[in-house]
Amino acid sequence: MKPPNSLLCFLWCVLLLGVGSLLLLVHLQHLTDSVPQQNTGVPVLEAPEWPMEKPPVAARQANDIPAGLFPMSPPILRLCSDPLVGIKQPVTKRRRKQLLKSALSGGEESLQQRRTQESRRHLLTATCSRFHPVHRIWRATLQQVSRIYVEDRFRLLYCEVPKAACSNWKRVLMVLGGRAHSIQDIPHDMAHYSNQLRRLDSYDQAGIAERLRSYTKVLFAREPFERLVSAFRDKFESPNSYYHAVFGRSIISRYRANATGSALKTGAGVTFREFVQYLLDVHRPVGMDIHWEQVSKLCSPCVIPYNFIGKFESLEEDANFLLHSIGAPDNITFPDFKDRNPLEERTSSRIAREYFSQLNGTERQKVFEFYYRDYLMFSYPKPFPDLH
Ligand SMILES: *[C@@H]1O[C@H](CO)[C@@H](O)[C@H](O)[C@H]1NC(C)=O
Ligand SMILES: *[C@@H]1O[C@H](CO)[C@@H](O)[C@H](O)[C@H]1NC(C)=O
Ligand SMILES: *[C@@H]1O[C@H](CO)[C@@H](O)[C@H](O)[C@H]1NC(C)=O
């Protein structure tokens, strides 16, 4: 009797899978065997963990590779390098001393910090493989590197996440690069608009690929609800000619019944609830904005293998550990000032809760889903017990 077609197909699949895994295993073995033992004199602190660093076997099939421009570094190259330094770092005498010093004297605190980084990378990896289990992306597009700032002296790539201390990061980058002497002296507008910092997408293809391969890649995340409330307070609760005119006016005219003529004209006075209605609307009357765009979209952390994942909640600690790791001068420390609306209280979890309590449960759930990837990727706990 002829077995049914589905059974035959099933058997074939099993057979193919078996052969496939065998080939993969052999290939992996081969890769491990052929890793050259590098001896650069740099203390090897830990091997970076990243989904991108698994051998690109699957991605070798041409149709799996999306139309990106910049191949990520092959896995082998990074196995022996310090994740916070990057492999091509020229090892000067001074630098070797610094590295040794940080490896030896770092003590408990820096060990703890390194473990924290390891676990954050690990979690991000797990989340990425959950969202891109098959179509693992191996190449970054120009758009995906467009929010990344470059600091060549200390070989740093910083992905800008607004509302997570990005002005202060830009100041630090300017001082690190020798473009300013003191962090405190750089006014807000200069940090953002003086064009002193170059973005990664402004380099040619080889320049981008080399920097992506060998520089320390950094991003700082923030609890998504707090980041959203912080953006709302900053852009809608204080006078702001751009955000009120562009976003405020269309938000009020779309979501407020019986808006007054003056509200429609100025766009001032958007409520948090109206703002959230706009955010959740699939037919938004105006587009998204970097201040409330998800970090997973701004920085593409499943494509770009960030070495360092900082958090706004432990900003000073994380930032100073990073600065120390890259060998920044001791007198450069991360500033702790708030320069937008300095008289207003900083958005805290308490303040965020107050704003979110203006929404009903369905709306909160939808905002949570909107930022769900950010919650998972950066392992923030759910902010309200009724969310699921
Ligand atoms: C740090 O110290 C160096 C020399 O010791 C000095 O040239 C530089 O301006 C200082 N930087 C800051 C930010 O204070
Ligand atoms: C808007 O105004 C109309 C007429 O003045 C009134 O009937 C209606 O209830 C108002 N709607 C709201 C939501 O206030
Ligand atoms: C919550 O508010 C939305 C409007 O944004 C409304 O459509 C929905 O019915 C409300 N849900 C509950 C449970 O009150």
PDB file of C-alpha atoms and ligand atoms in Angstrom, residues 175 180-184 329-333, ligand 1:
ATOM      1  CA  VAL A 175      35.030  66.612  24.925  1.00  0.00           C
ATOM      2  CA  ALA A 180      35.397  71.214  23.595  1.00  0.00           C
ATOM      3  CA  HIS A 181      37.323  71.607  26.809  1.00  0.00           C
ATOM      4  CA  SER A 182      34.674  71.308  29.403  1.00  0.00           C
ATOM      5  CA  ILE A 183      31.431  69.408  29.457  1.00  0.00           C
ATOM      6  CA  GLN A 184      29.767  72.064  31.600  1.00  0.00           C
ATOM      7  CA  PRO A 329      40.991  60.611  30.922  1.00  0.00           C
ATOM      8  CA  ASP A 330      40.081  60.543  34.602  1.00  0.00           C
ATOM      9  CA  ASN A 331      38.886  64.125  34.570  1.00  0.00           C
ATOM     10  CA  ILE A 332      36.087  63.336  32.093  1.00  0.00           C
ATOM     11  CA  THR A 333      33.113  62.119  34.071  1.00  0.00           C
TER      12      THR A 333
HETATM   13  C1  LIG B   1      41.715  67.070  31.649  1.00  0.00           C
HETATM   14  O1  LIG B   1      43.074  67.236  31.937  1.00  0.00           O
HETATM   15  C2  LIG B   1      43.851  67.613  30.805  1.00  0.00           C
HETATM   16  C3  LIG B   1      45.314  67.670  31.213  1.00  0.00           C
HETATM   17  O2  LIG B   1      45.533  67.155  32.468  1.00  0.00           O
HETATM   18  C4  LIG B   1      43.364  68.952  30.292  1.00  0.00           C
HETATM   19  O3  LIG B   1      44.125  69.337  29.163  1.00  0.00           O
HETATM   20  C5  LIG B   1      41.923  68.849  29.922  1.00  0.00           C
HETATM   21  O4  LIG B   1      41.428  70.110  29.520  1.00  0.00           O
HETATM   22  C6  LIG B   1      41.125  68.349  31.098  1.00  0.00           C
HETATM   23  N1  LIG B   1      39.764  68.125  30.642  1.00  0.00           N
HETATM   24  C7  LIG B   1      38.691  68.445  31.357  1.00  0.00           C
HETATM   25  C8  LIG B   1      37.373  68.098  30.768  1.00  0.00           C
HETATM   26  O5  LIG B   1      38.769  68.978  32.431  1.00  0.00           O
END
